[in-house]
Amino acid sequence: MVGTDRLVGCALMADRASTAASGVIAAGAGLAAAELAAGIVPNGRSPVVAVGDFLIHHIPGPMERWAIRTFGHNDKAALIVGTLLALALLGALAANLQRARPSAAATLVVVIAAAGTLAALAEQDAGPLDILPPAAGALAAVTVLTWLRRLDDGEPVGPLRPEASSRRTFLLAGTAAAAVSAAAVAAGRALQLRVDAAASRAKVVLPKAAKPLPAIPAGADFRMPGLTSFVTPNRSFYRIDTALVIPQVEAESWELRIHGRTKRELVLTYDDLLQRPMVEADITIACVSNEVGDHLIGNARWLGVRLADLLNEVEPDAGADQLIGRSVDGFTTGAPLRSIFDGRDALVVVGMNGEPLPVRHGFPARVVIAGLYGYVSATKWVKELEVSRFADYDAYWIQRAWALPGPIKLESRIDVPGGDVKAGPVPVAGVAWAQGRGIAGVEVQVDDGPWQQAELAEQVGLDTWRQWRWTWQARPGDHELRVRATAGDGELQPEQRTPPFPAGATGWHTRYVTAS
Ligand SMILES: Nc1nc2c(c(=O)[nH]1)N[C@H]1C(S)=C(S)[C@@H](COP(=O)(O)O)O[C@H]1N2
Ligand SMILES: [Mo]
């Protein structure tokens, strides 16, 4: 009898597995139908991306920081993979429920479709058509599941007559459904990417600045191997944003609306913007999440229009104190209105290092305000500037408890040596920054020795970082290198270590090096 039991067990397990497989395939078909519909509907959005965006925008701050710490630059890929795995699991569950409790299975499918619909409707500029992709997905999933279950049970389905070899027919049908789904996903994604910002960007001819800046002086860059270059090339510039899929905005249809607590309103097209007086500015921008010694910072020559000129035209009310930047993707920043008028460079940027703004850095236009972290100022893919009050509105990261007003902290970093060294003379070098004040000095300490003055590269502007270098006579053994900077106004970089949350990291960067 044991043999029969085992046979029945095996059959049961094979049955469960094929049921689960039907569920996963049906979920895939649902996904494919949704992606295809999102590609066909005008401005359609993938429900998977919508769910991912929704999660990014609504998970609690501490969880978001955990995800960024854990997955780093792969956080968004992890989110997509996680969403797809969850969908597959729910599909398998629905299929297994279907036989015993069809109503529970139906409820599950409805709940999944409803989640996709709600997420799509929560997106910026959502419309009634956004209901179609999740609806198409649910319909396709149910149809494919029903079809596969009937085939697996040996029932004749349409022209397919399973009879003797029902399992083989089931396998064939399942594989075919999966293949069609994969093709539909590919087609849907391609259709959704019809709006091609890269093509629009390729057509842009940037105007010259009214008063072009002189070329970066040779003395600003020691050109030392391993040392961060003074100008960060666009292709290696750090990227931070909440966008799951990089927003594709065509310059031809883009508009910037400037309004709020103002005497009048201004709406500018991309061409309007390019016709205004352009200024160039060398500005080092940084992310508040940058850990001491890390690389979420970069320096570029930006080309753009002065925010002060634009705002003077609309005439902010006396009581206004905040400038809100809104992106096409719903992200917002809120900068002190004061920072626009206090003489620093505060720009609506169209050019970066001599090129039109790259798509991932905010094409067609973004904001850059010298001296402020990106989360309060540097709105990419900006479409709206609203003059407001801090009392009336909290921007994206302020809602998540990050601090106001967001000035960049005085910091310095050791880039060289990158690893262990040979005893003897060893070059030590890095960068230091104190936007708005410039760097007056950098000192290096080895173990408990005295602080030593480093040589400084030429200071290009008060808003750019400054390279430094020093030669270390390294003795064999394990050593600790430490750096600290002094800002142009005399402030010594604080030693106390604070984490990035909520106002930016502080502390002296330390590097452990073995000399042999
Ligand atoms: N639309 C949009 N703009 C954004 C963000 C974002 O998430 N979405 N992140 C901000 C943050 S936190 C930083 S540090 C800078 C980074 O600019 P970069 O990606 O060009 O380096 O962009 C800012 N602008
Ligand atoms: Mo940031």
Coordinates of C-alpha atoms and ligand atoms in Angstrom, one line a residue:
M1 CA 0.0 0.0 0.0
V2 CA 3.0 2.3 0.7
G3 CA 3.7 2.3 -3.0
T4 CA 0.2 3.5 -3.9
D5 CA 0.4 6.2 -1.2
R6 CA 3.6 7.4 -2.7
L7 CA 2.1 7.4 -6.2
V8 CA -0.9 9.3 -5.0
G9 CA 1.5 11.7 -3.2
C10 CA 3.5 12.3 -6.3
A11 CA 0.5 12.9 -8.4
L12 CA -0.8 15.3 -5.8
M13 CA 2.5 17.2 -5.8
A14 CA 2.7 17.3 -9.6
D15 CA -0.9 18.6 -9.6
R16 CA 0.0 21.3 -7.1
A17 CA 3.0 22.3 -9.1
S18 CA 1.1 22.5 -12.3
T19 CA -1.6 24.5 -10.6
A20 CA 1.0 26.9 -9.2
A21 CA 2.6 27.1 -12.7
S22 CA -0.7 28.0 -14.2
G23 CA -1.0 30.8 -11.7
V24 CA 2.4 32.2 -12.4
I25 CA 1.8 32.0 -16.1
A26 CA -1.6 33.7 -15.7
A27 CA 0.0 36.4 -13.6
G28 CA 2.6 36.9 -16.3
A29 CA -0.2 37.1 -18.9
G30 CA -1.9 39.7 -16.8
L31 CA 1.3 41.7 -16.5
A32 CA 1.8 41.5 -20.2
A33 CA -1.7 42.7 -21.1
A34 CA -1.3 45.6 -18.6
E35 CA 2.0 46.6 -20.1
L36 CA 0.6 46.4 -23.6
A37 CA -2.4 48.4 -22.7
A38 CA -0.2 51.0 -21.0
G39 CA 1.7 51.2 -24.3
I40 CA -1.4 51.7 -26.4
V41 CA -3.3 54.1 -24.1
P42 CA -2.0 57.7 -24.7
N43 CA 0.5 58.5 -21.9
G44 CA -0.2 55.1 -20.5
R45 CA 1.7 54.0 -17.4
S46 CA 2.7 50.6 -16.4
P47 CA 0.9 49.4 -13.3
V48 CA 4.1 47.7 -12.0
V49 CA 5.9 51.0 -12.3
A50 CA 2.9 52.8 -10.7
V51 CA 3.0 50.4 -7.8
G52 CA 6.7 50.8 -7.4
D53 CA 6.4 54.6 -7.5
F54 CA 3.6 54.4 -5.0
L55 CA 5.7 52.3 -2.6
I56 CA 8.7 54.7 -3.0
H57 CA 6.5 57.7 -2.2
H58 CA 4.6 56.1 0.7
I59 CA 6.8 53.8 2.6
P60 CA 7.9 55.3 6.0
G61 CA 11.1 57.3 6.0
P62 CA 13.1 54.8 8.2
M63 CA 12.2 51.9 5.9
E64 CA 13.2 53.9 2.8
R65 CA 16.6 54.7 4.4
W66 CA 17.0 51.0 5.3
A67 CA 16.2 50.1 1.6
I68 CA 18.7 52.6 0.3
R69 CA 21.4 51.3 2.8
T70 CA 20.7 47.7 1.9
F71 CA 20.3 47.8 -1.8
G72 CA 22.3 51.0 -2.5
H73 CA 22.2 52.0 -6.2
N74 CA 20.2 48.8 -6.9
D75 CA 17.3 49.9 -4.7
K76 CA 15.0 50.5 -7.6
A77 CA 15.9 47.3 -9.4
A78 CA 15.2 45.5 -6.1
L79 CA 11.8 47.1 -5.8
I80 CA 10.8 46.0 -9.4
V81 CA 12.1 42.5 -8.8
G82 CA 10.2 42.4 -5.5
T83 CA 7.0 43.6 -7.1
L84 CA 7.2 41.0 -9.9
L85 CA 8.0 38.2 -7.4
A86 CA 5.0 39.2 -5.3
L87 CA 2.8 39.1 -8.4
A88 CA 4.0 35.6 -9.3
L89 CA 3.4 34.4 -5.7
L90 CA -0.1 35.9 -5.7
G91 CA -0.8 34.3 -9.0
A92 CA 0.3 30.8 -7.7
L93 CA -1.9 31.4 -4.6
A94 CA -4.9 32.4 -6.7
A95 CA -4.6 29.3 -8.9
N96 CA -4.4 27.0 -5.9
L97 CA -7.4 28.8 -4.3
Q98 CA -9.4 28.6 -7.5
R99 CA -10.5 25.0 -7.2
A100 CA -11.5 24.9 -3.6
R101 CA -12.7 28.4 -3.2
P102 CA -13.3 30.1 -6.5
S103 CA -14.8 33.2 -4.9
A104 CA -11.6 33.7 -2.8
A105 CA -9.5 33.4 -5.9
A106 CA -11.7 35.9 -7.7
T107 CA -11.4 38.3 -4.8
L108 CA -7.6 38.1 -4.9
V109 CA -7.5 38.9 -8.6
V110 CA -9.8 41.9 -8.0
V111 CA -7.6 43.1 -5.1
I112 CA -4.5 42.9 -7.2
A113 CA -6.1 44.8 -10.0
A114 CA -7.5 47.4 -7.6
A115 CA -4.0 47.9 -6.1
G116 CA -2.6 48.5 -9.6
T117 CA -5.5 50.9 -10.4
L118 CA -5.2 52.9 -7.2
A119 CA -1.4 53.2 -7.6
A120 CA -1.9 54.4 -11.2
L121 CA -4.5 57.0 -10.1
A122 CA -2.2 58.2 -7.4
E123 CA 0.4 59.2 -10.0
Q124 CA 1.0 62.8 -11.1
D125 CA -1.5 63.9 -13.9
A126 CA -3.4 60.6 -13.7
G127 CA -6.6 60.3 -15.8
P128 CA -9.5 57.9 -16.2
L129 CA -7.7 56.0 -19.0
D130 CA -5.2 54.8 -16.4
I131 CA -7.8 52.3 -15.3
L132 CA -7.4 50.4 -18.5
P133 CA -4.0 48.7 -18.0
P134 CA -4.9 47.1 -14.7
A135 CA -8.3 46.1 -16.0
A136 CA -6.8 44.5 -19.1
G137 CA -4.3 42.7 -16.9
A138 CA -7.0 41.3 -14.6
L139 CA -9.1 40.1 -17.6
A140 CA -6.1 38.4 -19.3
A141 CA -5.0 36.8 -16.0
V142 CA -8.4 35.3 -15.4
T143 CA -8.9 34.1 -19.0
V144 CA -5.5 32.4 -19.1
L145 CA -5.8 30.8 -15.7
T146 CA -9.3 29.4 -16.5
W147 CA -8.0 28.1 -19.9
L148 CA -4.9 26.5 -18.4
R149 CA -6.8 24.8 -15.5
R150 CA -9.3 23.3 -17.9
L151 CA -6.5 22.0 -20.1
D152 CA -4.7 20.6 -17.1
D153 CA -7.8 18.9 -16.0
G154 CA -8.1 17.2 -19.4
E155 CA -11.1 19.1 -20.6
P156 CA -11.3 19.9 -24.2
V157 CA -10.7 23.6 -24.8
G158 CA -11.6 25.0 -28.2
P159 CA -9.7 23.3 -30.9
L160 CA -7.3 21.7 -28.4
R161 CA -8.3 18.1 -27.7
P162 CA -6.1 17.0 -24.8
E163 CA -7.5 13.4 -24.2
A164 CA -4.6 11.0 -23.8
S165 CA -1.7 13.4 -23.4
S166 CA -3.2 16.2 -21.4
R167 CA 0.0 17.0 -19.5
R168 CA 1.9 17.5 -22.7
T169 CA -0.9 19.8 -24.1
F170 CA -0.9 21.7 -20.9
L171 CA 2.9 22.2 -21.0
L172 CA 2.7 23.3 -24.6
A173 CA -0.1 25.7 -23.9
G174 CA 1.7 27.1 -20.8
T175 CA 4.9 27.7 -22.7
A176 CA 3.0 29.3 -25.6
A177 CA 1.2 31.6 -23.1
A178 CA 4.5 32.6 -21.4
A179 CA 6.1 33.3 -24.8
V180 CA 3.3 35.5 -26.0
S181 CA 3.3 37.3 -22.7
A182 CA 7.1 38.0 -22.9
A183 CA 6.6 39.4 -26.4
A184 CA 3.7 41.5 -25.2
V185 CA 5.7 42.9 -22.3
A186 CA 8.5 43.9 -24.7
A187 CA 6.1 45.5 -27.1
G188 CA 4.3 47.3 -24.3
R189 CA 7.6 48.7 -22.8
A190 CA 8.8 49.8 -26.3
L191 CA 5.4 51.6 -26.9
Q192 CA 5.5 53.3 -23.5
L193 CA 9.0 54.7 -24.3
R194 CA 7.7 56.3 -27.5
V195 CA 8.3 59.7 -25.9
D196 CA 12.0 59.9 -26.4
A197 CA 13.6 62.7 -24.5
A198 CA 17.0 61.7 -26.0
A199 CA 15.8 62.5 -29.5
S200 CA 14.4 65.9 -28.3
R201 CA 17.7 66.6 -26.5
A202 CA 19.8 65.8 -29.6
K203 CA 18.1 68.6 -31.4
V204 CA 18.9 71.3 -28.8
V205 CA 21.4 74.0 -29.7
L206 CA 22.4 75.8 -26.5
P207 CA 22.8 79.5 -26.5
K208 CA 26.0 81.1 -25.2
A209 CA 26.2 82.8 -21.8
A210 CA 25.9 86.6 -22.0
K211 CA 29.3 86.7 -20.2
P212 CA 31.0 83.3 -20.6
L213 CA 33.2 82.2 -17.8
P214 CA 36.9 81.8 -18.5
A215 CA 38.1 78.2 -19.0
I216 CA 38.8 76.3 -15.8
P217 CA 42.3 77.3 -14.8
A218 CA 44.9 74.4 -15.1
G219 CA 45.9 75.0 -11.5
A220 CA 42.4 73.9 -10.3
D221 CA 43.2 70.3 -11.0
F222 CA 46.3 68.4 -9.9
R223 CA 45.4 65.6 -12.4
M224 CA 46.6 63.0 -10.0
P225 CA 45.6 59.4 -10.6
G226 CA 42.9 58.4 -8.2
L227 CA 42.0 62.0 -7.3
T228 CA 38.5 63.2 -8.2
S229 CA 38.7 65.5 -11.2
F230 CA 37.8 69.1 -10.6
V231 CA 35.0 68.9 -13.2
T232 CA 32.9 65.8 -12.8
P233 CA 32.1 64.4 -16.3
N234 CA 28.3 64.2 -16.9
R235 CA 28.6 60.4 -17.4
S236 CA 30.0 59.8 -14.0
F237 CA 28.0 62.5 -12.1
Y238 CA 26.1 61.0 -9.2
R239 CA 22.4 60.5 -9.6
I240 CA 19.8 60.7 -6.9
D241 CA 16.0 60.7 -7.5
T242 CA 12.9 58.9 -6.6
A243 CA 12.0 58.2 -10.2
L244 CA 11.6 54.4 -10.9
V245 CA 11.7 55.1 -14.6
I246 CA 13.6 58.3 -15.7
P247 CA 11.0 60.8 -16.8
Q248 CA 11.0 61.4 -20.5
V249 CA 10.1 65.0 -21.2
E250 CA 10.4 66.5 -24.7
A251 CA 11.6 70.1 -24.8
E252 CA 9.0 70.8 -27.6
S253 CA 6.0 70.3 -25.3
W254 CA 7.7 71.3 -22.0
E255 CA 6.5 74.4 -20.1
L256 CA 7.6 76.1 -16.9
R257 CA 4.9 77.8 -14.9
I258 CA 5.9 80.3 -12.3
H259 CA 3.1 81.4 -10.0
G260 CA 1.8 81.3 -6.4
R261 CA 2.0 84.3 -4.0
T262 CA 3.0 86.6 -6.8
K263 CA 1.6 89.7 -8.5
R264 CA 1.4 87.8 -11.9
E265 CA 2.0 84.5 -13.4
L266 CA 4.6 83.5 -16.0
V267 CA 4.5 80.5 -18.4
L268 CA 7.7 79.8 -20.4
T269 CA 8.3 77.3 -23.2
Y270 CA 11.8 75.8 -23.7
D271 CA 12.4 78.3 -26.5
D272 CA 11.3 81.2 -24.3
L273 CA 13.8 80.1 -21.7
L274 CA 16.6 79.8 -24.2
Q275 CA 16.0 83.3 -25.4
R276 CA 16.6 84.8 -22.0
P277 CA 20.0 86.1 -20.8
M278 CA 22.1 83.0 -19.9
V279 CA 24.6 82.8 -17.1
E280 CA 27.3 80.2 -16.5
A281 CA 28.2 79.1 -13.0
D282 CA 30.6 76.5 -11.5
I283 CA 28.8 74.9 -8.7
T284 CA 29.5 71.8 -6.7
I285 CA 26.2 70.1 -5.8
A286 CA 25.8 67.5 -3.1
C287 CA 23.3 65.1 -1.6
V288 CA 22.3 65.3 2.0
S289 CA 22.5 61.5 2.2
N290 CA 26.2 61.6 1.5
E291 CA 28.2 59.8 4.2
V292 CA 31.5 61.2 5.3
G293 CA 34.0 60.1 2.6
D294 CA 31.4 59.1 0.1
H295 CA 30.7 60.3 -3.5
L296 CA 27.2 61.7 -3.8
I297 CA 28.7 65.0 -4.8
G298 CA 29.8 66.5 -8.1
N299 CA 31.0 69.7 -9.7
A300 CA 29.8 71.0 -13.0
R301 CA 29.7 74.2 -15.1
W302 CA 25.9 74.9 -15.3
L303 CA 24.2 77.1 -17.9
G304 CA 20.9 78.7 -17.1
V305 CA 18.6 81.6 -16.4
R306 CA 18.8 83.5 -13.1
L307 CA 15.9 82.6 -10.9
A308 CA 16.0 86.1 -9.5
D309 CA 15.3 87.5 -12.9
L310 CA 12.3 85.2 -13.4
L311 CA 10.9 85.9 -9.9
N312 CA 11.4 89.6 -10.2
E313 CA 9.1 89.5 -13.2
V314 CA 6.2 87.8 -11.3
E315 CA 6.9 89.9 -8.1
P316 CA 6.6 87.7 -5.0
D317 CA 4.4 88.9 -2.2
A318 CA 6.1 90.4 0.9
G319 CA 4.9 87.5 3.1
A320 CA 6.3 84.7 0.8
D321 CA 9.4 82.8 2.1
Q322 CA 9.6 79.6 0.2
L323 CA 10.1 78.7 -3.5
I324 CA 8.6 75.3 -4.3
G325 CA 9.9 73.4 -7.3
R326 CA 7.6 70.7 -8.7
S327 CA 8.8 68.0 -11.1
V328 CA 6.8 66.2 -13.8
D329 CA 7.2 63.1 -11.6
G330 CA 5.5 64.7 -8.6
F331 CA 8.7 65.3 -6.6
T332 CA 9.0 68.6 -4.9
T333 CA 11.6 70.8 -3.3
G334 CA 11.2 73.9 -1.1
A335 CA 14.1 76.4 -0.9
P336 CA 14.2 79.7 1.1
L337 CA 13.1 82.5 -1.2
R338 CA 16.0 84.5 0.4
S339 CA 18.5 82.2 -1.3
I340 CA 17.3 83.4 -4.7
F341 CA 17.9 87.0 -4.0
D342 CA 21.0 87.0 -1.7
G343 CA 23.5 87.2 -4.6
R344 CA 24.5 83.5 -4.9
D345 CA 24.0 81.6 -8.2
A346 CA 20.4 80.3 -8.3
L347 CA 19.5 79.1 -11.7
V348 CA 16.9 77.3 -13.9
V349 CA 19.5 75.2 -15.6
V350 CA 19.5 74.0 -19.3
G351 CA 23.2 73.1 -19.8
M352 CA 25.7 71.0 -17.9
N353 CA 29.4 71.0 -18.8
G354 CA 28.7 72.3 -22.3
E355 CA 25.9 69.9 -23.2
P356 CA 22.1 70.1 -22.9
L357 CA 21.2 68.8 -19.5
P358 CA 21.3 65.0 -19.6
V359 CA 18.0 63.2 -19.4
R360 CA 18.9 61.6 -16.1
H361 CA 19.9 65.0 -14.6
G362 CA 16.6 66.7 -15.5
F363 CA 16.2 67.4 -19.2
P364 CA 14.8 69.8 -20.4
A365 CA 15.4 71.9 -17.2
R366 CA 16.2 71.7 -13.5
V367 CA 16.9 74.0 -10.7
V368 CA 20.4 74.5 -9.1
I369 CA 20.9 76.7 -6.1
A370 CA 24.5 77.1 -4.9
G371 CA 25.1 76.1 -1.3
L372 CA 21.9 74.1 -0.8
Y373 CA 21.6 70.3 -0.8
G374 CA 19.7 68.8 -3.7
Y375 CA 16.7 67.7 -1.7
V376 CA 15.6 71.3 -0.9
S377 CA 16.6 72.9 -4.2
A378 CA 17.7 70.9 -7.2
T379 CA 14.4 69.9 -8.8
K380 CA 15.0 67.9 -12.0
W381 CA 12.5 67.8 -14.8
V382 CA 11.0 70.9 -13.2
K383 CA 7.7 72.1 -14.5
E384 CA 6.5 74.5 -11.9
L385 CA 7.9 77.0 -9.5
E386 CA 5.5 78.2 -6.9
V387 CA 6.1 81.1 -4.6
S388 CA 4.8 80.0 -1.2
R389 CA 5.4 80.0 2.5
F390 CA 7.2 77.3 4.7
A391 CA 4.1 77.5 6.9
D392 CA 1.9 76.4 4.0
Y393 CA 3.7 73.5 2.4
D394 CA 6.3 70.8 3.2
A395 CA 8.3 69.5 0.2
Y396 CA 8.9 65.8 -0.5
W397 CA 11.8 65.1 1.9
I398 CA 10.5 67.5 4.6
Q399 CA 7.4 65.4 4.8
R400 CA 9.8 62.6 5.5
A401 CA 11.3 64.5 8.4
W402 CA 14.5 65.7 6.8
A403 CA 15.6 69.1 8.0
L404 CA 15.1 72.7 6.7
P405 CA 16.7 74.8 5.3
G406 CA 19.3 72.4 4.0
P407 CA 22.7 74.3 3.7
I408 CA 25.5 72.0 2.5
K409 CA 27.9 71.2 5.4
L410 CA 31.6 71.9 5.4
E411 CA 33.4 68.7 4.5
S412 CA 36.5 67.1 3.2
R413 CA 37.5 63.8 1.7
I414 CA 40.6 61.7 1.2
D415 CA 40.7 60.1 -2.3
V416 CA 44.3 59.0 -2.4
P417 CA 45.8 56.6 -1.4
G418 CA 43.0 54.3 -2.4
G419 CA 44.6 51.2 -0.7
D420 CA 47.7 50.0 1.0
V421 CA 51.1 51.7 0.1
K422 CA 54.8 51.2 0.0
A423 CA 56.8 52.9 2.8
G424 CA 58.5 56.1 1.8
P425 CA 57.0 59.2 0.2
V426 CA 53.2 58.7 -0.5
P427 CA 50.9 61.2 -2.1
V428 CA 47.8 61.9 -0.1
A429 CA 45.1 64.0 -1.8
G430 CA 41.4 64.7 -1.9
V431 CA 38.7 67.4 -2.1
A432 CA 37.1 69.8 0.3
W433 CA 34.0 71.9 0.0
A434 CA 32.3 74.8 1.8
Q435 CA 29.9 76.2 -0.8
G436 CA 29.4 79.9 -0.5
R437 CA 32.5 80.4 1.6
G438 CA 35.3 78.5 -0.3
I439 CA 38.1 76.5 1.3
A440 CA 40.9 78.4 3.1
G441 CA 42.9 75.5 4.4
V442 CA 43.1 71.7 4.6
E443 CA 45.1 69.8 7.2
V444 CA 46.1 66.1 7.4
Q445 CA 46.9 64.1 10.4
V446 CA 48.7 60.7 10.6
D447 CA 47.9 58.7 13.7
D448 CA 48.4 61.0 16.7
G449 CA 50.9 63.2 14.9
P450 CA 50.6 67.0 14.4
W451 CA 48.2 68.4 11.9
Q452 CA 50.0 69.2 8.6
Q453 CA 49.0 71.9 6.1
A454 CA 48.1 70.4 2.7
E455 CA 48.8 72.2 -0.5
L456 CA 45.6 73.6 -2.1
A457 CA 44.8 73.7 -5.8
E458 CA 43.5 76.9 -7.2
Q459 CA 40.1 78.0 -5.9
V460 CA 37.8 78.4 -8.9
G461 CA 34.8 79.9 -7.1
L462 CA 33.4 80.0 -3.6
D463 CA 30.7 77.4 -4.6
T464 CA 33.1 74.8 -5.9
W465 CA 35.1 72.2 -4.1
R466 CA 38.9 72.5 -3.9
Q467 CA 41.5 69.8 -4.4
W468 CA 44.3 69.4 -1.8
R469 CA 47.4 67.3 -1.6
W470 CA 50.2 66.4 0.8
T471 CA 53.2 64.1 0.8
W472 CA 53.4 61.6 3.6
Q473 CA 56.7 60.0 4.6
A474 CA 55.1 56.7 5.4
R475 CA 56.8 54.3 7.9
P476 CA 56.1 50.6 7.7
G477 CA 53.0 49.6 9.7
D478 CA 49.3 50.3 10.1
H479 CA 48.3 54.0 10.0
E480 CA 45.3 56.2 10.3
L481 CA 45.0 59.2 8.0
R482 CA 42.6 62.0 8.9
V483 CA 41.6 65.2 7.1
R484 CA 39.9 68.4 8.1
A485 CA 39.2 71.7 6.3
T486 CA 38.8 75.3 7.2
A487 CA 36.2 77.3 5.4
G488 CA 36.8 80.8 3.9
D489 CA 35.1 82.4 6.9
G490 CA 37.4 80.6 9.4
E491 CA 35.1 77.8 10.5
L492 CA 37.0 74.7 11.3
Q493 CA 35.3 71.5 10.0
P494 CA 33.6 69.9 13.1
E495 CA 35.1 66.7 14.3
Q496 CA 31.9 65.3 15.7
R497 CA 30.4 62.5 13.6
T498 CA 26.7 63.0 12.8
P499 CA 24.8 60.7 10.3
P500 CA 23.3 62.1 7.1
F501 CA 19.8 62.2 8.6
P502 CA 18.3 64.7 9.0
A503 CA 20.6 67.6 8.0
G504 CA 23.7 66.1 6.4
A505 CA 26.7 64.2 7.8
T506 CA 29.6 65.9 9.6
G507 CA 32.9 64.6 10.9
W508 CA 36.5 64.1 9.8
H509 CA 37.1 61.5 7.1
T510 CA 39.5 58.8 8.2
R511 CA 41.3 56.2 6.2
Y512 CA 43.3 53.2 7.5
V513 CA 46.3 52.4 5.4
T514 CA 49.1 49.8 5.8
A515 CA 52.6 50.8 4.6
S516 CA 55.0 48.0 3.9
Ligands
LIG1 N1 12.5 65.3 -9.9 C1 13.4 65.1 -8.9 N2 14.4 66.0 -8.7 C2 15.3 65.8 -7.8 C3 15.3 64.6 -7.0 C4 14.2 63.7 -7.2 O1 14.1 62.7 -6.5 N3 13.3 63.9 -8.2 N4 16.2 64.4 -6.0 C5 17.0 65.6 -5.5 C6 18.2 65.2 -4.8 S1 17.9 64.5 -3.3 C7 19.4 65.5 -5.2 S2 20.8 65.2 -4.2 C8 19.7 66.0 -6.6 C9 20.6 65.1 -7.3 O2 20.8 65.6 -8.6 P1 21.6 64.7 -9.7 O3 20.9 63.4 -9.8 O4 21.6 65.5 -11.0 O5 23.0 64.5 -9.1 O6 18.5 66.1 -7.3 C10 17.4 66.5 -6.7 N5 16.3 66.7 -7.6
MO2 MO 19.9 64.3 -2.3

